PDB file of C-alpha atoms in Angstrom:
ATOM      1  CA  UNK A 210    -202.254  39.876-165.432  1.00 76.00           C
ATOM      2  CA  UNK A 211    -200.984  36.140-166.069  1.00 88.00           C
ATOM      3  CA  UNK A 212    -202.639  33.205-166.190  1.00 88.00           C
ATOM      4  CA  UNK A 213    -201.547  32.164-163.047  1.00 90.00           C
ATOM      5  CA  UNK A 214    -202.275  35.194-160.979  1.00 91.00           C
ATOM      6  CA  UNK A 215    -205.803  34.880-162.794  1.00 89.00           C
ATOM      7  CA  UNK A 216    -206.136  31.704-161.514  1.00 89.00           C
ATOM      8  CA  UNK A 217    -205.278  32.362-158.116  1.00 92.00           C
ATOM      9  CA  UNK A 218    -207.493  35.420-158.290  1.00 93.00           C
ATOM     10  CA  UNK A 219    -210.225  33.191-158.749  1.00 92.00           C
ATOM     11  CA  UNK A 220    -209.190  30.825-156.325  1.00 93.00           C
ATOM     12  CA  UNK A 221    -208.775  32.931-153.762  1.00 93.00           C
ATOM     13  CA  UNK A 222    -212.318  34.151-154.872  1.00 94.00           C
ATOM     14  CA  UNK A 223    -213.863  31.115-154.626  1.00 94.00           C
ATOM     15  CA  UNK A 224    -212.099  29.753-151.354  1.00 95.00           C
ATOM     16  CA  UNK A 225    -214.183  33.863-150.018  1.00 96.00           C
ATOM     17  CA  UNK A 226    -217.287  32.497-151.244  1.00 96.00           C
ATOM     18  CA  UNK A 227    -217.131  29.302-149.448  1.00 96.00           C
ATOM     19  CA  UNK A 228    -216.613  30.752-146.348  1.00 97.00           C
ATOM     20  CA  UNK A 229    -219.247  33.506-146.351  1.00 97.00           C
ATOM     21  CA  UNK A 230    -221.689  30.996-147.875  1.00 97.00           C
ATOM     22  CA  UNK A 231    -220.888  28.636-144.749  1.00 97.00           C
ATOM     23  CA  UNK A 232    -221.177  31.557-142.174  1.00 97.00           C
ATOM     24  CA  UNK A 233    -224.638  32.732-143.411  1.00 97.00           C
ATOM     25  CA  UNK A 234    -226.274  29.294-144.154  1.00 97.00           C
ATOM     26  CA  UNK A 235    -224.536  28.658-140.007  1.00 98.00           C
ATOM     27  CA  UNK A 236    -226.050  32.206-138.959  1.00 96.00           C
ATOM     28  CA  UNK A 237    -229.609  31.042-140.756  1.00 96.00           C
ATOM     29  CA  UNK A 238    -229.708  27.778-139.812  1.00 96.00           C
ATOM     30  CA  UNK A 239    -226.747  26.366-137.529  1.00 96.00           C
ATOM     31  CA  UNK A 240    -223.378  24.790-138.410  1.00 97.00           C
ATOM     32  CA  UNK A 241    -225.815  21.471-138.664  1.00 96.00           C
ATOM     33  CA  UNK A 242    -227.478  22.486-141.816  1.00 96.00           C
ATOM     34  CA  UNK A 243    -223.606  23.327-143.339  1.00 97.00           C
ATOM     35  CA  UNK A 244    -222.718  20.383-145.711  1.00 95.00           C
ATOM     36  CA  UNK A 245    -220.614  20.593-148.507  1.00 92.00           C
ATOM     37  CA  UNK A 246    -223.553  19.057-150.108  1.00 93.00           C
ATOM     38  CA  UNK A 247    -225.348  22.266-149.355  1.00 95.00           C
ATOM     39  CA  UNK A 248    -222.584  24.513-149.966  1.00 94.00           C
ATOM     40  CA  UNK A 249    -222.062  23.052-153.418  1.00 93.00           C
ATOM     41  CA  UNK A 250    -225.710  23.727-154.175  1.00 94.00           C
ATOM     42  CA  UNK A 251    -225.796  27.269-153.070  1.00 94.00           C
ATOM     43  CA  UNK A 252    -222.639  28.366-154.554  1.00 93.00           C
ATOM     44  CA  UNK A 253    -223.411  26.743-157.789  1.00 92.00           C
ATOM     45  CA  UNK A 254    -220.070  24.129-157.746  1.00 91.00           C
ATOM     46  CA  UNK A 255    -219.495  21.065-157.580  1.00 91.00           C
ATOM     47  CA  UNK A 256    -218.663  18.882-154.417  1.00 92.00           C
ATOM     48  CA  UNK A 257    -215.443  18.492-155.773  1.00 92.00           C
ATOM     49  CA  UNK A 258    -214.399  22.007-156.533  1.00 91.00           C
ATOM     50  CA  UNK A 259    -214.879  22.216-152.628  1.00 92.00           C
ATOM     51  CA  UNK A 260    -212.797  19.330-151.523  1.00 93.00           C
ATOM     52  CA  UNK A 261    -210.049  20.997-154.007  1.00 93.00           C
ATOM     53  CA  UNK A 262    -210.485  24.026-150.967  1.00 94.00           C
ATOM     54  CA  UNK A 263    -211.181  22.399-148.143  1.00 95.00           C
ATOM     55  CA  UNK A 264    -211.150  18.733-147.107  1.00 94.00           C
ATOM     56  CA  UNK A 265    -214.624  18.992-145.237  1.00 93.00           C
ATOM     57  CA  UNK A 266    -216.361  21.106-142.729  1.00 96.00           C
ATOM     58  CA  UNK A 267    -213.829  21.271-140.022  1.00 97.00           C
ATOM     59  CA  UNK A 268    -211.391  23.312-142.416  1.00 97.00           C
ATOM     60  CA  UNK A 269    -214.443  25.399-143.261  1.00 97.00           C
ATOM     61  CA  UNK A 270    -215.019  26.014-139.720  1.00 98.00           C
ATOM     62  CA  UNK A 271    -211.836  26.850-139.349  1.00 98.00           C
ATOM     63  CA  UNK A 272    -212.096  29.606-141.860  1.00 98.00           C
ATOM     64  CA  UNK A 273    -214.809  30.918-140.673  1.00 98.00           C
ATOM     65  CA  UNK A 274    -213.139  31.185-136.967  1.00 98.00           C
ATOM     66  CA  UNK A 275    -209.965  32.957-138.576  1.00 98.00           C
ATOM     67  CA  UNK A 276    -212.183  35.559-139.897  1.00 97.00           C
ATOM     68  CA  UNK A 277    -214.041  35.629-136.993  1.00 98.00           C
ATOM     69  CA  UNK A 278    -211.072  36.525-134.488  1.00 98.00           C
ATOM     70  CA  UNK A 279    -209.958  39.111-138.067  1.00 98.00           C
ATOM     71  CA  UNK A 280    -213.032  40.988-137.219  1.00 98.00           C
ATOM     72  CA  UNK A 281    -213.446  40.853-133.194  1.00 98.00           C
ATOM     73  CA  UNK A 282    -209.925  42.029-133.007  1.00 98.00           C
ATOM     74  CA  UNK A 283    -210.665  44.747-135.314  1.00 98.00           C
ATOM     75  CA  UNK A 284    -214.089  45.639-133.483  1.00 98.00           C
ATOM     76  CA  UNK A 285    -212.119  45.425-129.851  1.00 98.00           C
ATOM     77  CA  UNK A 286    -209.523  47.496-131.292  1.00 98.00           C
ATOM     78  CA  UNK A 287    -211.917  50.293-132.607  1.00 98.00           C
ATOM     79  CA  UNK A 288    -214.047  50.116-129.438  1.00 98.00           C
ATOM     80  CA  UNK A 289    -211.120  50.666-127.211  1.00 98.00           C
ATOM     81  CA  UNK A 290    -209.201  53.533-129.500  1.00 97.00           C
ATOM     82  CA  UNK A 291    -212.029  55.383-129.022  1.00 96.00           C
ATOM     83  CA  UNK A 292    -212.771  55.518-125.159  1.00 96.00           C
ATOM     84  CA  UNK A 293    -210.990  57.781-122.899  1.00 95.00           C
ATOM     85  CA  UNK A 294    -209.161  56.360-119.634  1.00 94.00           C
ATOM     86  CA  UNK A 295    -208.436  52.571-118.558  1.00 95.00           C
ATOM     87  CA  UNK A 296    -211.938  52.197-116.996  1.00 94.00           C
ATOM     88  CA  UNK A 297    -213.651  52.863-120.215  1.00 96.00           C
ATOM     89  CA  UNK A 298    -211.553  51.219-122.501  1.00 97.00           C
ATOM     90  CA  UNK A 299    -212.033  47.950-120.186  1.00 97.00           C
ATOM     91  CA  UNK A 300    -215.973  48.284-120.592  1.00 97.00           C
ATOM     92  CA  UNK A 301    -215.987  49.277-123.827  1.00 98.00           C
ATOM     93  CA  UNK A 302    -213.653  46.080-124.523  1.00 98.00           C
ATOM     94  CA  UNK A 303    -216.711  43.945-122.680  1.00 98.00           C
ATOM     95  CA  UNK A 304    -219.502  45.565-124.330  1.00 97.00           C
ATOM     96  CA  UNK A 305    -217.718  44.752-127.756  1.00 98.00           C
ATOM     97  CA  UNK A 306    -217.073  41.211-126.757  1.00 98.00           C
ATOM     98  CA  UNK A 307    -219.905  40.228-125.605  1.00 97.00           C
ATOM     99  CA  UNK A 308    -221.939  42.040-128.533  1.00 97.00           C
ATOM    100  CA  UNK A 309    -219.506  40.226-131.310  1.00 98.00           C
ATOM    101  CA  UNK A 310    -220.804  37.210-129.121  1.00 97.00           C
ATOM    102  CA  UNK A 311    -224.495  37.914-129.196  1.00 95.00           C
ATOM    103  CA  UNK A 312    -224.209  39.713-132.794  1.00 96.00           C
ATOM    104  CA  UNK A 313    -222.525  36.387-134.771  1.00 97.00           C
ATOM    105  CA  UNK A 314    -223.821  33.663-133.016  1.00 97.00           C
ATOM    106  CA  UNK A 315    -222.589  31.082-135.459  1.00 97.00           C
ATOM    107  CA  UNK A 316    -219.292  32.829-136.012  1.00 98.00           C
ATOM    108  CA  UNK A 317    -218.587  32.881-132.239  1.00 98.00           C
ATOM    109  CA  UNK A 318    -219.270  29.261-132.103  1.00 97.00           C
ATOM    110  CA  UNK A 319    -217.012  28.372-135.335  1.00 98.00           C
ATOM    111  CA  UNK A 320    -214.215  30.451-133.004  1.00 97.00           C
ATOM    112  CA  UNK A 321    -214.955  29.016-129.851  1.00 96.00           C
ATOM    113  CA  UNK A 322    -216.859  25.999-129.622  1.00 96.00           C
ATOM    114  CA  UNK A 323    -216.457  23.790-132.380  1.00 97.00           C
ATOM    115  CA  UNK A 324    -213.218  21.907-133.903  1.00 97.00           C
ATOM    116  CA  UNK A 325    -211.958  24.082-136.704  1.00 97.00           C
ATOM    117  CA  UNK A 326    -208.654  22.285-136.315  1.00 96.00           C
ATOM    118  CA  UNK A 327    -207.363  25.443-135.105  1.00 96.00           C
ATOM    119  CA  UNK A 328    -203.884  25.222-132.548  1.00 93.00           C
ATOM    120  CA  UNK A 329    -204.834  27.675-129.434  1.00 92.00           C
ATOM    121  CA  UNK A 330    -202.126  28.454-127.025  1.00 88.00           C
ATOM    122  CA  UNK A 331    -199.529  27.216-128.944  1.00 91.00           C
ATOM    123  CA  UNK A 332    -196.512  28.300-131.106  1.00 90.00           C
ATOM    124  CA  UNK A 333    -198.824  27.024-134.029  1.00 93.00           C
ATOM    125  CA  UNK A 334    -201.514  28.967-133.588  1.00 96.00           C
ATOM    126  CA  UNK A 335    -202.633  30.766-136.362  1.00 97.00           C
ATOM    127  CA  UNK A 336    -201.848  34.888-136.088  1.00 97.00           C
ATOM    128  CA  UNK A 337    -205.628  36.351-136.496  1.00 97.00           C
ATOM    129  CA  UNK A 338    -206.094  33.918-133.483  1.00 97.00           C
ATOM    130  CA  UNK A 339    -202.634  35.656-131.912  1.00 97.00           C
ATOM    131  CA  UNK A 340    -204.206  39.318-132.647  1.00 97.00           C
ATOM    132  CA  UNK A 341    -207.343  38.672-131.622  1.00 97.00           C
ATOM    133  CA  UNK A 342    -205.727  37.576-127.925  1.00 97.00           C
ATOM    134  CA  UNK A 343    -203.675  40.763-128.246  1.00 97.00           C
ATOM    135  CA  UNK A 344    -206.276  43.014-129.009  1.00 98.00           C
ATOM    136  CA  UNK A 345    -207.408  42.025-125.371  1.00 98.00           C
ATOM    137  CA  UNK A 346    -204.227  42.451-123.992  1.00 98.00           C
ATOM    138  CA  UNK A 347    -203.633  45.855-125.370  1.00 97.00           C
ATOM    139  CA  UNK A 348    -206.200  46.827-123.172  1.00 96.00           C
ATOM    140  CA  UNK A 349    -205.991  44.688-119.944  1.00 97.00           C
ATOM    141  CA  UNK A 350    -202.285  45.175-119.494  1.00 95.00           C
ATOM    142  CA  UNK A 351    -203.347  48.128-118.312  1.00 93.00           C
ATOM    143  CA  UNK A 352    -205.531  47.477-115.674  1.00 95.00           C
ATOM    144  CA  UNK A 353    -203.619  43.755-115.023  1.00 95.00           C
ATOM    145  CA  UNK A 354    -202.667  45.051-111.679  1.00 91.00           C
ATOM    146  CA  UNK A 355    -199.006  44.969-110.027  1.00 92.00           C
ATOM    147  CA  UNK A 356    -197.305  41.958-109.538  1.00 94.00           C
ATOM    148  CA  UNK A 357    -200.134  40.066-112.324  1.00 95.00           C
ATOM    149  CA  UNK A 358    -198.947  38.718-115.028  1.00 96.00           C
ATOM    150  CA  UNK A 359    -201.077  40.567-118.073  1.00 96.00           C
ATOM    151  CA  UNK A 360    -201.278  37.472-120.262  1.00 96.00           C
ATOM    152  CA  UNK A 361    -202.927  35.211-117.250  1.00 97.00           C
ATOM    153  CA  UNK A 362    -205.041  38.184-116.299  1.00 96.00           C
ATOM    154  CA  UNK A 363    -206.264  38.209-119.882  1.00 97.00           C
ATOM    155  CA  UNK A 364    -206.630  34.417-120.016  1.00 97.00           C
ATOM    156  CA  UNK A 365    -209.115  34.834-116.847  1.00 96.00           C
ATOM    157  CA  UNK A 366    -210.893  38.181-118.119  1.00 97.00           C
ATOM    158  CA  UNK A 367    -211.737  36.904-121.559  1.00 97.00           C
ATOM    159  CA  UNK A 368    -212.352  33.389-119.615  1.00 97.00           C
ATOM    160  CA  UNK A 369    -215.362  35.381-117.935  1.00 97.00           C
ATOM    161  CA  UNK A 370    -216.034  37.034-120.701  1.00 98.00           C
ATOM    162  CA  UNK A 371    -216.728  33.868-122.446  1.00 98.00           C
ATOM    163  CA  UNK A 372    -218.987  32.409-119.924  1.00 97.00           C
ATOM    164  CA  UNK A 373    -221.235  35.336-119.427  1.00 97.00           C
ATOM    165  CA  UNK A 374    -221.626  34.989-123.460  1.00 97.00           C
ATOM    166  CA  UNK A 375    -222.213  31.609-123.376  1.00 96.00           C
ATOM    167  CA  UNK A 376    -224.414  31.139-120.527  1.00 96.00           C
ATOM    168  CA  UNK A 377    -226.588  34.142-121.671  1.00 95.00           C
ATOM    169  CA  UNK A 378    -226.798  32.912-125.085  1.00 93.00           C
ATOM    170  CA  UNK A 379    -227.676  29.632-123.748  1.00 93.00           C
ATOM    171  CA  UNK A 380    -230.720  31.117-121.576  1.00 94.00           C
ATOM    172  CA  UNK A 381    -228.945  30.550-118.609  1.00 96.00           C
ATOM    173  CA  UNK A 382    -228.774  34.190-117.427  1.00 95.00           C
ATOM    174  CA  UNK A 383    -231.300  36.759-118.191  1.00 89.00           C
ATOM    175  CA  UNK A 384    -230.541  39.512-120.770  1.00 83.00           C
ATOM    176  CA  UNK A 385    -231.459  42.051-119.539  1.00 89.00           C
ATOM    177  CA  UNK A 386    -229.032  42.044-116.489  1.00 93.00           C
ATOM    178  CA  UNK A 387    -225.813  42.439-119.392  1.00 93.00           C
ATOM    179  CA  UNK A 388    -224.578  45.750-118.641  1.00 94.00           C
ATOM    180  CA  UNK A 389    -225.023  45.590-114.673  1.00 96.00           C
ATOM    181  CA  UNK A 390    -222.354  41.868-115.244  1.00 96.00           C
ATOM    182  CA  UNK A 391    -219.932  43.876-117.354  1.00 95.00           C
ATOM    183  CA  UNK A 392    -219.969  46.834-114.866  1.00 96.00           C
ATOM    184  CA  UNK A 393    -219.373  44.399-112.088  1.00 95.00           C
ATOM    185  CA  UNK A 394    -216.964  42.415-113.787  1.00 94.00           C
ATOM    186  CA  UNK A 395    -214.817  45.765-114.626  1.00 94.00           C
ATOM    187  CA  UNK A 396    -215.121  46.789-110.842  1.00 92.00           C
ATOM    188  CA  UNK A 397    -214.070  43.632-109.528  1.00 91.00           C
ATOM    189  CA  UNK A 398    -211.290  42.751-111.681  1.00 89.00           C
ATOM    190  CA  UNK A 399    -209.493  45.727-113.433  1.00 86.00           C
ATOM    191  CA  UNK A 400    -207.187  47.768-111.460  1.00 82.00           C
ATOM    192  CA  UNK A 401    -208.067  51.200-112.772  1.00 71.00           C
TER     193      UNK A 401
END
């Protein structure tokens, strides 16, 4: 190996730590207790070896939404490949969602919430944010209905999605009542 693929080896290294530092001290604590002040403590560098990364916590937020969306597409894609017919693909696409949402509170709100500097919607968005959309879409083309266009049904499914994760989280709907909202969402809006 050369010195330069060492090099950015331990870069790349590094730039992993950062991130999964941020995401547990924002899963322990909230993204108020991140600080690169912080981060340089925990990860045992200086404040300037982070800067050389990341200018501040909005890139780092970023980050941590890119790996987010990595890992909900790969957990909607899983869910979906193994259930049997459009109905149950649909609800196990829900269940998935909304348990990513509940599971990775902090991640969810680095993806969702907060200014990572991320581009959504756009021709600059970043592609884990692309496949994360499309892992939705695989599913809910199918049950988009004739004469909807799959992408806007998407838009409004994950839309609700995102509010019955948000407003639970926030306390604003009991718990409890999660599976009977995702059964009645799937009735009332795929086409199966």
């Amino acid at each position: 190996m050369s010195v330069q693929e060492r090099k950015q080896r331990e870069r790349a290294d590094r730039e992993r730590l950062i991130v999964a530092t941020a995401r547990e001290l924002a899963e322990q604590q909230g993204w108020d207790a991140v600080t690169t002040r912080r981060l340089a403590e925990r990860i045992e560098y200086s404040q300037p070896v982070l800067y050389s990364h990341f200018r501040g916590k909005r890139e780092i937020i970023g980050a941590v939404a890119l790996e987010g969306a990595a890992e909900m597409a790969a957990a909607l894609r899983a869910a979906t490949s193994a259930a049997d017919g459009p109905r149950s693909r649909v609800t196990a696409l829900a269940r998935t969602y909304l348990g990513f949402a509940t599971r990775n509170p902090a991640v969810y709100d680095a993806m969702f919430e907060l200014d990572g500097g991320l581009a959504f919607a756009d021709e600059d968005t970043p592609q884990p944010l692309k496949d994360a959309f499309a892992a939705l879409l695989e599913t809910l083309d199918e049950v988009a209905g004739d004469g909807v266009h799959p992408g806007l049904f998407t838009e409004v499914f994950w839309a609700a999605l995102h509010g019955l994760a948000t407003l639970t989280r926030a306390g604003r709907l009991p718990p409890g009542d999660t599976e009977s909202r995702v059964q009645l969402l799937v009735d009332r809006l795929a086409v199966v």
